Coordinates of C-alpha atoms and ligand atoms in Angstrom, one line a residue:
X1 CA 98.5 108.1 84.1
X2 CA 95.8 109.8 85.8
X3 CA 93.2 108.5 87.9
X4 CA 89.8 108.3 86.1
X5 CA 88.6 109.3 89.4
X6 CA 90.7 112.3 89.7
X7 CA 87.6 114.7 90.1
X8 CA 86.5 112.2 92.8
X9 CA 88.7 112.5 95.2
X10 CA 87.6 112.2 98.4
X11 CA 87.4 115.2 100.5
X12 CA 89.0 115.2 103.9
X13 CA 86.7 114.6 106.6
X14 CA 88.9 116.6 109.1
X15 CA 90.3 119.8 108.5
X16 CA 89.0 123.6 107.4
X17 CA 91.2 124.9 104.8
X18 CA 93.4 126.9 107.4
X19 CA 96.3 126.5 104.9
X20 CA 98.2 129.4 103.4
X21 CA 100.8 129.4 100.8
X22 CA 103.9 129.5 102.5
X23 CA 105.6 131.6 99.6
X24 CA 104.5 133.9 97.1
X25 CA 106.0 132.4 93.8
X26 CA 106.8 135.1 91.0
X27 CA 104.9 133.8 87.9
X28 CA 105.0 135.7 85.0
X29 CA 101.8 134.2 83.6
X30 CA 99.5 133.3 86.2
X31 CA 98.1 136.8 87.8
X32 CA 96.6 136.9 91.1
X33 CA 93.2 135.7 90.1
X34 CA 95.1 132.3 88.5
X35 CA 97.2 132.4 91.5
X36 CA 94.5 132.3 93.9
X37 CA 92.5 129.3 92.3
X38 CA 95.8 127.7 92.7
X39 CA 96.5 128.3 95.9
X40 CA 92.3 127.2 96.6
X41 CA 93.2 124.0 94.7
X42 CA 96.4 123.3 96.9
X43 CA 94.7 124.0 99.9
X44 CA 92.4 121.8 99.8
X45 CA 94.8 118.9 98.5
X46 CA 96.9 119.9 101.8
X47 CA 94.1 119.1 103.9
X48 CA 94.0 115.4 102.5
X49 CA 97.2 115.2 104.0
X50 CA 97.9 113.4 106.8
X51 CA 100.7 115.5 108.1
X52 CA 102.1 118.8 107.0
X53 CA 105.6 117.7 108.6
X54 CA 107.1 116.0 106.1
X55 CA 110.1 114.9 108.6
X56 CA 108.8 110.9 108.4
X57 CA 110.3 111.6 104.5
X58 CA 113.8 112.7 105.5
X59 CA 116.3 110.4 104.2
X60 CA 117.5 108.3 107.3
X61 CA 120.8 109.2 108.2
X62 CA 122.1 105.2 107.3
X63 CA 121.3 105.3 104.1
X64 CA 124.4 105.0 101.7
X65 CA 123.8 104.6 97.8
X66 CA 126.2 101.8 98.5
X67 CA 123.4 99.5 99.7
X68 CA 121.6 96.7 98.0
X69 CA 118.3 97.7 97.2
X70 CA 115.6 96.3 99.0
X71 CA 117.7 97.3 102.4
X72 CA 115.1 98.5 105.2
X73 CA 116.1 101.8 106.8
X74 CA 113.4 102.7 109.3
X75 CA 110.6 101.3 110.5
X76 CA 107.4 103.2 111.9
X77 CA 105.8 100.1 113.3
X78 CA 102.6 101.6 114.3
X79 CA 101.4 104.9 112.3
X80 CA 99.1 107.0 114.8
X81 CA 96.0 107.1 112.6
X82 CA 94.6 109.9 114.2
X83 CA 94.6 112.2 110.8
X84 CA 93.7 109.4 108.9
X85 CA 90.5 108.3 107.4
X86 CA 91.2 104.5 107.4
X87 CA 88.3 101.7 108.7
X88 CA 88.3 101.1 112.4
X89 CA 89.9 97.6 112.3
X90 CA 92.6 98.4 110.3
X91 CA 96.0 99.2 111.3
X92 CA 99.1 100.8 109.3
X93 CA 102.9 100.7 109.5
X94 CA 105.4 102.9 107.4
X95 CA 108.7 101.6 106.3
X96 CA 111.5 103.3 104.8
X97 CA 114.1 101.7 102.3
X98 CA 116.1 101.6 99.5
X99 CA 115.0 101.2 95.7
X100 CA 116.5 101.4 92.5
X101 CA 116.2 103.3 89.3
X102 CA 116.1 102.5 85.8
X103 CA 120.3 102.4 86.0
X104 CA 120.5 100.7 89.0
X105 CA 121.3 103.6 91.4
X106 CA 120.1 102.8 94.8
X107 CA 117.5 105.6 96.1
X108 CA 115.3 106.1 99.4
X109 CA 111.9 105.2 99.3
X110 CA 108.7 105.3 101.6
X111 CA 105.9 102.6 101.4
X112 CA 103.2 101.8 103.9
X113 CA 101.8 98.7 105.1
X114 CA 98.2 98.2 105.6
X115 CA 96.7 95.4 108.2
X116 CA 94.1 93.7 108.4
X117 CA 92.7 93.0 112.0
X118 CA 92.8 89.2 111.4
X119 CA 94.5 87.6 108.4
X120 CA 92.1 85.4 105.6
X121 CA 92.3 82.1 106.6
X122 CA 94.5 79.6 104.5
X123 CA 95.6 76.3 104.9
X124 CA 99.3 77.0 105.7
X125 CA 98.6 80.1 107.2
X126 CA 100.6 79.3 110.1
X127 CA 103.9 78.9 108.2
X128 CA 103.2 81.3 105.5
X129 CA 102.2 84.3 107.8
X130 CA 99.6 87.0 106.4
X131 CA 98.5 86.9 102.5
X132 CA 99.9 90.1 101.0
X133 CA 98.9 92.0 98.3
X134 CA 101.7 94.6 96.8
X135 CA 99.5 97.5 95.4
X136 CA 100.9 100.0 93.3
X137 CA 98.9 103.4 93.1
X138 CA 97.6 105.5 90.1
X139 CA 98.8 108.9 89.4
X140 CA 98.8 111.0 92.4
X141 CA 101.3 113.9 90.9
X142 CA 105.2 113.8 90.5
X143 CA 106.3 116.2 93.7
X144 CA 106.9 114.9 97.2
X145 CA 103.7 115.9 98.9
X146 CA 101.7 113.4 96.1
X147 CA 103.2 110.3 98.4
X148 CA 99.5 108.0 99.3
X149 CA 101.2 106.9 102.5
X150 CA 100.6 110.7 103.6
X151 CA 97.0 111.3 102.4
X152 CA 94.2 110.4 105.0
X153 CA 92.8 108.3 103.0
X154 CA 95.7 106.3 101.3
X155 CA 94.5 107.9 97.9
X156 CA 92.7 104.8 96.7
X157 CA 90.9 104.2 100.3
X158 CA 87.7 101.4 99.1
X159 CA 88.7 101.5 95.7
X160 CA 91.7 98.8 96.5
X161 CA 93.5 98.7 100.0
X162 CA 90.7 99.1 102.2
X163 CA 88.6 96.5 100.9
X164 CA 91.8 94.3 100.2
X165 CA 92.8 95.0 104.2
X166 CA 89.4 94.3 105.1
X167 CA 89.2 91.2 103.5
X168 CA 92.4 90.0 105.6
X169 CA 94.8 90.8 103.2
X170 CA 98.1 92.8 104.1
X171 CA 98.6 96.0 101.5
X172 CA 102.0 96.8 101.0
X173 CA 101.8 99.9 99.0
X174 CA 105.1 102.0 98.1
X175 CA 104.8 105.7 97.4
X176 CA 107.6 105.3 94.5
X177 CA 110.8 107.0 94.2
X178 CA 110.2 110.8 94.4
X179 CA 106.8 110.7 96.3
X180 CA 107.4 111.3 99.5
X181 CA 111.4 110.9 99.7
X182 CA 112.6 113.3 97.4
X183 CA 116.1 114.9 98.5
X184 CA 119.4 112.8 98.9
X185 CA 121.1 113.8 101.8
X186 CA 123.7 115.7 99.8
X187 CA 120.8 118.1 98.6
X188 CA 120.3 116.5 95.5
X189 CA 117.0 116.3 94.4
X190 CA 115.0 112.6 93.7
X191 CA 112.9 112.9 90.4
X192 CA 109.7 111.2 90.2
X193 CA 109.9 108.9 86.8
X194 CA 106.3 108.8 86.1
X195 CA 104.8 107.0 84.1
X196 CA 108.1 104.3 84.1
X197 CA 106.2 101.0 84.9
X198 CA 109.5 98.8 84.8
X199 CA 111.1 101.9 87.4
X200 CA 107.8 101.4 89.6
X201 CA 108.0 97.6 89.5
X202 CA 111.3 98.4 91.2
X203 CA 110.1 100.1 93.8
X204 CA 107.1 97.8 94.1
X205 CA 109.4 95.0 94.5
X206 CA 111.8 96.1 96.9
X207 CA 109.1 97.5 99.1
X208 CA 107.8 93.6 99.5
X209 CA 111.5 92.6 100.0
X210 CA 111.9 95.4 102.7
X211 CA 108.2 95.2 104.2
X212 CA 109.2 91.2 105.0
X213 CA 112.5 92.3 106.5
X214 CA 110.6 94.9 108.8
X215 CA 107.8 92.3 109.6
X216 CA 109.4 88.7 109.3
X217 CA 106.9 86.6 111.7
X218 CA 104.1 88.0 109.7
X219 CA 105.0 88.8 106.2
X220 CA 107.1 85.6 105.7
X221 CA 110.2 85.1 103.2
X222 CA 107.5 82.4 101.3
X223 CA 104.4 84.2 102.2
X224 CA 102.0 84.1 99.3
X225 CA 101.3 87.4 97.8
X226 CA 100.0 89.4 94.3
X227 CA 101.1 92.8 92.5
X228 CA 98.4 94.7 91.5
X229 CA 98.2 98.2 90.1
X230 CA 96.1 100.7 88.5
X231 CA 96.9 103.2 86.1
X232 CA 100.5 104.4 86.6
X233 CA 100.2 101.3 89.3
X234 CA 98.7 99.3 86.3
X235 CA 102.1 99.7 84.2
X236 CA 103.8 99.0 87.4
X237 CA 102.3 96.1 87.8
X238 CA 102.6 94.2 84.5
X239 CA 106.6 95.7 84.8
X240 CA 106.8 93.8 87.8
X241 CA 105.3 90.7 86.1
X242 CA 108.3 90.7 83.6
X243 CA 111.0 91.5 86.2
X244 CA 109.3 88.3 88.2
X245 CA 111.2 86.4 84.9
X246 CA 114.8 87.4 85.8
X247 CA 114.5 88.5 89.8
X248 CA 111.6 86.5 91.3
X249 CA 110.5 87.3 94.9
X250 CA 109.2 83.9 96.7
X251 CA 105.8 83.6 97.4
X252 CA 104.7 85.3 94.3
X253 CA 101.3 84.1 92.6
X254 CA 100.6 86.2 90.1
X255 CA 99.3 89.8 89.0
X256 CA 96.8 92.1 87.8
X257 CA 97.3 95.1 86.0
X258 CA 94.3 97.3 85.6
X259 CA 94.3 99.8 82.7
X260 CA 98.0 99.7 82.4
X261 CA 99.7 102.4 80.2
X262 CA 102.2 100.8 77.5
X263 CA 103.7 103.1 74.8
X264 CA 102.7 106.2 76.2
X265 CA 105.1 108.4 74.0
X266 CA 103.1 106.6 71.2
X267 CA 99.8 107.4 72.4
X268 CA 100.7 111.3 73.1
X269 CA 102.6 111.2 69.3
X270 CA 98.3 109.5 68.2
X271 CA 96.9 112.4 70.3
X272 CA 98.2 115.0 67.9
X273 CA 96.6 113.6 64.9
X274 CA 93.4 112.9 66.6
X275 CA 93.4 116.1 68.7
X276 CA 89.5 117.0 68.8
X277 CA 89.5 113.2 70.9
X278 CA 88.6 113.6 74.3
X279 CA 91.2 111.0 75.3
X280 CA 93.7 112.9 73.1
X281 CA 93.3 116.0 75.3
X282 CA 94.2 114.3 78.6
X283 CA 97.5 112.6 77.2
X284 CA 98.4 116.3 75.9
X285 CA 97.5 117.9 79.3
X286 CA 99.8 115.3 81.0
X287 CA 102.8 116.4 78.7
X288 CA 104.8 118.9 81.5
X289 CA 104.4 115.8 83.8
X290 CA 106.2 113.3 81.1
X291 CA 108.8 116.2 80.3
X292 CA 109.8 116.4 84.4
X293 CA 109.4 112.4 84.1
X294 CA 112.1 112.3 81.0
X295 CA 114.2 114.4 83.2
X296 CA 114.1 112.6 86.1
X297 CA 115.5 109.8 84.0
X298 CA 117.8 111.5 81.8
X299 CA 118.9 114.8 83.7
X300 CA 120.6 116.2 80.7
X301 CA 117.3 116.5 79.3
X302 CA 116.9 119.3 81.9
X303 CA 113.1 120.1 81.0
X304 CA 113.6 121.1 77.3
X305 CA 110.2 120.3 75.9
X306 CA 108.7 123.0 78.2
X307 CA 107.7 126.4 76.7
X308 CA 108.6 129.4 78.8
X309 CA 104.7 129.2 79.5
X310 CA 105.2 126.0 80.7
X311 CA 108.3 126.4 82.6
X312 CA 106.8 129.0 84.4
X313 CA 104.0 127.3 85.6
X314 CA 105.9 124.4 86.8
X315 CA 108.6 126.1 88.3
X316 CA 107.1 129.0 89.9
X317 CA 103.4 128.1 90.4
X318 CA 103.3 124.0 90.8
X319 CA 106.2 123.6 92.5
X320 CA 106.5 125.7 95.4
X321 CA 103.0 124.5 96.3
X322 CA 104.4 121.0 96.2
X323 CA 101.1 120.5 94.1
X324 CA 99.7 116.9 93.2
X325 CA 97.3 116.2 90.6
X326 CA 93.9 118.3 91.7
X327 CA 96.3 121.6 92.1
X328 CA 98.4 120.7 88.7
X329 CA 94.9 120.3 86.7
X330 CA 94.1 124.0 88.1
X331 CA 98.0 125.5 87.9
X332 CA 97.7 124.7 83.9
X333 CA 94.3 126.0 83.2
X334 CA 94.4 128.5 80.7
X335 CA 97.6 127.6 79.0
X336 CA 96.7 126.5 75.8
X337 CA 98.2 123.4 73.8
X338 CA 100.8 125.0 72.0
X339 CA 102.4 127.0 75.2
X340 CA 102.0 123.4 77.3
X341 CA 105.0 121.8 75.1
X342 CA 107.7 122.7 72.7
X343 CA 106.2 120.8 69.0
X344 CA 107.5 117.5 68.5
X345 CA 109.6 117.8 71.4
X346 CA 108.9 113.9 71.9
X347 CA 111.3 113.5 69.0
X348 CA 114.4 114.4 71.2
X349 CA 116.6 111.5 71.6
X350 CA 116.4 111.4 75.7
X351 CA 112.8 110.9 75.1
X352 CA 112.8 108.3 72.8
X353 CA 115.2 106.2 74.9
X354 CA 112.5 107.2 77.6
X355 CA 109.8 105.9 75.4
X356 CA 111.9 102.5 75.5
X357 CA 113.1 102.1 79.0
X358 CA 109.7 103.7 80.5
X359 CA 107.4 100.9 78.4
X360 CA 105.6 98.1 80.2
X361 CA 103.9 95.1 78.3
X362 CA 104.9 92.8 75.2
X363 CA 108.3 91.6 77.0
X364 CA 108.2 88.0 78.9
X365 CA 106.7 87.8 81.9
X366 CA 106.3 85.6 84.8
X367 CA 102.3 85.1 84.8
X368 CA 99.3 84.3 85.6
X369 CA 98.5 88.1 84.7
X370 CA 95.2 89.6 84.4
X371 CA 95.2 92.8 82.5
X372 CA 92.0 94.7 82.8
X373 CA 90.9 98.0 80.8
X374 CA 87.9 99.7 80.4
X375 CA 86.0 100.5 77.2
X376 CA 84.8 104.1 78.2
X377 CA 88.4 104.4 79.5
X378 CA 90.0 107.9 77.9
X379 CA 92.5 108.0 80.3
X380 CA 94.2 104.6 79.1
X381 CA 92.1 103.7 76.2
X382 CA 91.5 100.2 75.7
X383 CA 93.1 100.6 72.0
X384 CA 96.1 101.1 73.7
X385 CA 95.9 98.1 75.8
X386 CA 94.6 95.5 73.8
X387 CA 97.6 95.2 71.1
X388 CA 100.1 95.4 73.7
X389 CA 98.4 91.9 75.1
X390 CA 98.2 90.7 71.6
X391 CA 101.7 91.3 71.1
X392 CA 103.2 89.2 73.9
X393 CA 101.9 86.2 71.7
X394 CA 104.3 87.2 68.6
X395 CA 106.7 88.4 70.5
X396 CA 107.2 86.8 73.8
X397 CA 105.2 83.8 74.6
X398 CA 106.8 81.7 72.1
X399 CA 110.6 82.0 73.8
X400 CA 108.8 81.1 77.5
X401 CA 109.8 78.6 79.4
X402 CA 108.3 76.9 82.4
X403 CA 104.6 76.4 82.9
X404 CA 102.3 78.5 80.0
X405 CA 101.5 81.7 81.8
X406 CA 97.9 83.0 81.3
X407 CA 97.0 86.7 80.3
X408 CA 93.1 88.0 79.7
X409 CA 91.6 90.8 78.6
X410 CA 88.4 92.3 80.7
X411 CA 86.4 94.9 78.5
Ligands
NAG1 C1 91.6 131.9 82.5 O1 91.6 133.0 81.1 C2 89.8 133.5 81.3 C3 89.9 134.7 79.8 O2 91.1 135.3 79.8 C4 90.1 134.2 82.1 O3 88.7 135.2 82.8 C5 89.8 133.5 83.7 O4 89.9 134.0 84.8 C6 91.4 132.5 83.7 N1 91.6 131.4 84.7 C7 92.1 131.0 85.2 C8 92.4 130.5 86.3 O5 93.4 132.0 85.0
NAG2 C1 89.2 130.8 96.9 O1 88.6 130.7 98.0 C2 87.8 131.6 99.0 C3 87.7 131.0 100.6 O2 86.9 129.7 99.9 C4 87.0 132.0 98.2 O3 86.5 133.1 98.6 C5 87.6 132.4 96.9 O4 86.5 132.9 96.0 C6 88.5 131.6 96.1 N1 89.2 132.3 95.4 C7 89.1 132.1 93.6 C8 89.6 132.7 92.5 O5 87.9 130.5 93.1
NAG3 C1 119.1 102.0 110.0 O1 118.7 102.1 111.1 C2 117.6 101.3 111.4 C3 117.5 101.8 113.1 O2 116.9 103.4 113.0 C4 117.8 99.7 111.5 O3 116.7 99.1 111.5 C5 118.1 99.5 110.3 O4 118.2 98.3 110.0 C6 119.2 100.0 109.1 N1 119.5 100.0 108.2 C7 120.7 99.6 107.5 C8 120.6 99.2 106.0 O5 121.9 99.7 108.1
NAG4 C1 96.7 115.7 112.9 O1 96.8 116.9 112.6 C2 97.2 118.0 113.4 C3 96.9 119.4 111.8 O2 97.5 119.4 110.9 C4 98.4 118.5 113.4 O3 98.8 119.6 114.4 C5 98.3 117.1 114.5 O4 99.7 116.8 115.0 C6 98.6 115.4 113.5 N1 98.4 114.5 114.8 C7 99.5 113.3 114.2 C8 99.1 113.0 115.2 O5 99.8 113.4 113.4
NAG5 C1 94.6 108.7 65.9 O1 95.0 107.7 67.1 C2 94.7 106.0 66.6 C3 94.7 105.6 67.7 O2 93.8 105.6 68.7 C4 96.2 106.2 65.5 O3 95.9 104.6 65.2 C5 96.1 107.0 64.4 O4 97.2 107.2 64.0 C6 96.1 108.6 65.0 N1 95.6 109.6 63.6 C7 97.0 110.4 63.3 C8 96.5 111.0 62.0 O5 97.8 110.6 63.9
NAG6 C1 121.3 107.3 83.9 O1 122.2 106.1 82.7 C2 122.1 107.4 81.7 C3 122.8 106.8 80.8 O2 124.2 106.7 80.9 C4 122.2 108.6 81.7 O3 121.9 109.6 80.4 C5 121.4 109.2 82.7 O4 122.0 110.8 83.1 C6 121.2 108.6 83.7 N1 120.6 109.0 85.2 C7 120.1 109.4 86.1 C8 119.2 109.6 86.6 O5 121.5 109.6 86.6
NAG7 C1 118.9 123.5 83.2 O1 118.7 124.6 82.7 C2 118.3 125.7 83.5 C3 117.7 126.9 82.7 O2 117.0 126.5 82.3 C4 119.9 126.4 84.0 O3 119.7 127.1 84.8 C5 120.3 124.5 84.9 O4 121.5 124.9 85.0 C6 120.2 123.4 83.7 N1 120.5 122.3 84.4 C7 121.2 121.5 84.2 C8 121.4 120.3 84.8 O5 121.9 121.3 83.1

């Protein structure tokens, strides 16, 4: 879901806004003033990219859909940090690897690894290499340009990856399917299944497996790691803990899920009955991205929930600019709630199926799991998180084997 900090995305340290939209989309609803504002937003956003050249995110020629998820496709051992604003002492690598979508289809994806100057010392370090945090980022957007590995500050800067790496952890962070790499060799687009925790959990798990293949001497097969994420990434992290039950990865020490979305479609339905609430406005504004996410999972849905106005803004304004969250917000300014999405679009069978497959929480998980939610959070409200935690007791802890797992909430 949106980062709570969406309006505080740090401004790039370098770059002076020289970007000019490459093409002039023919929108029928966003007139010249609107278009200029969106292009200004896009230009601000593009200035935060480390590179405007996305050649790193082209699918490598040795990609094949027959590969197992977690296969390594290419490694950039030392990322040139000239255009990144990463604290001195840290270094970075990027990898391209295979992940799998909710159908089990193999897809190419990218990730960064942020390296500490020196690893946190642990007693058994010689054998276990660097301790690792598998970091799942929050919503950055849903298009190609929204890959955190191509942002000067990796999007979450000191809020997570810098801080963790400065403390001696290697941070392995997937961009998620559809972000960064968004095209298969045959030209088919890879959609980003936004707010599909189990899908982003696949990306997280496969990035760990692939990063270990890329750097086996320091990210060892048994090395200790924790999964952690915020907002969309909180849902990914929780789903990752659930995935550990049947698909364990060695070295797993637990999960931290911060502000995890759980049942997004239910949350949206509740919003329509609480339309004046600030939290309702947030999820209502997210509908075009949710409609795109349903289409990514069920292509036959084909953006059916968009109205002619939101279809125009999506395809003729946002997409041509490859816009992420800030551009998205501006591209949909002045689109009224009734023009954002077709009434009751979420009752369609594909959307109901999406609601089930995209859900995080309420299932068996491998812990320990720390769930953190904020009382003042209107993006992922506490009253959407708490019931999901409470329901674990009824629905899954009873069927849980091995050691008792722990779950805790922090208000
Ligand atoms: C939004 O609508 C108002 C009133 O019609 C107009 O003045 C303003 O320019 C519009 N803003 C954008 C971004 O289109
Ligand atoms: C777009 O940015 C330019 C340059 O900063 C500024 O002069 C112009 O007023 C902006 N346009 C809009 C519609 O905000
Ligand atoms: C793809 O090629 C790279 C070298 O460019 C190699 O490191 C990697 O192992 C290859 N992956 C597969 C699955 O063949
Ligand atoms: C840094 O960004 C500039 C401007 O976009 C570009 O010309 C240059 O190639 C980039 N350098 C690196 C190392 O990526
Ligand atoms: C308003 O939202 C709450 C959850 O915050 C939900 O329980 C309730 O059903 C909603 N009201 C309506 C009328 O949908
Ligand atoms: C995944 O499988 C479902 C059910 O078979 C199908 O409707 C959907 O199109 C598939 N999704 C993709 C991305 O192929
Ligand atoms: C989706 O709908 C558009 C028209 O809105 C149509 O041009 C396109 O062929 C459809 N795609 C699929 C996969 O059904």
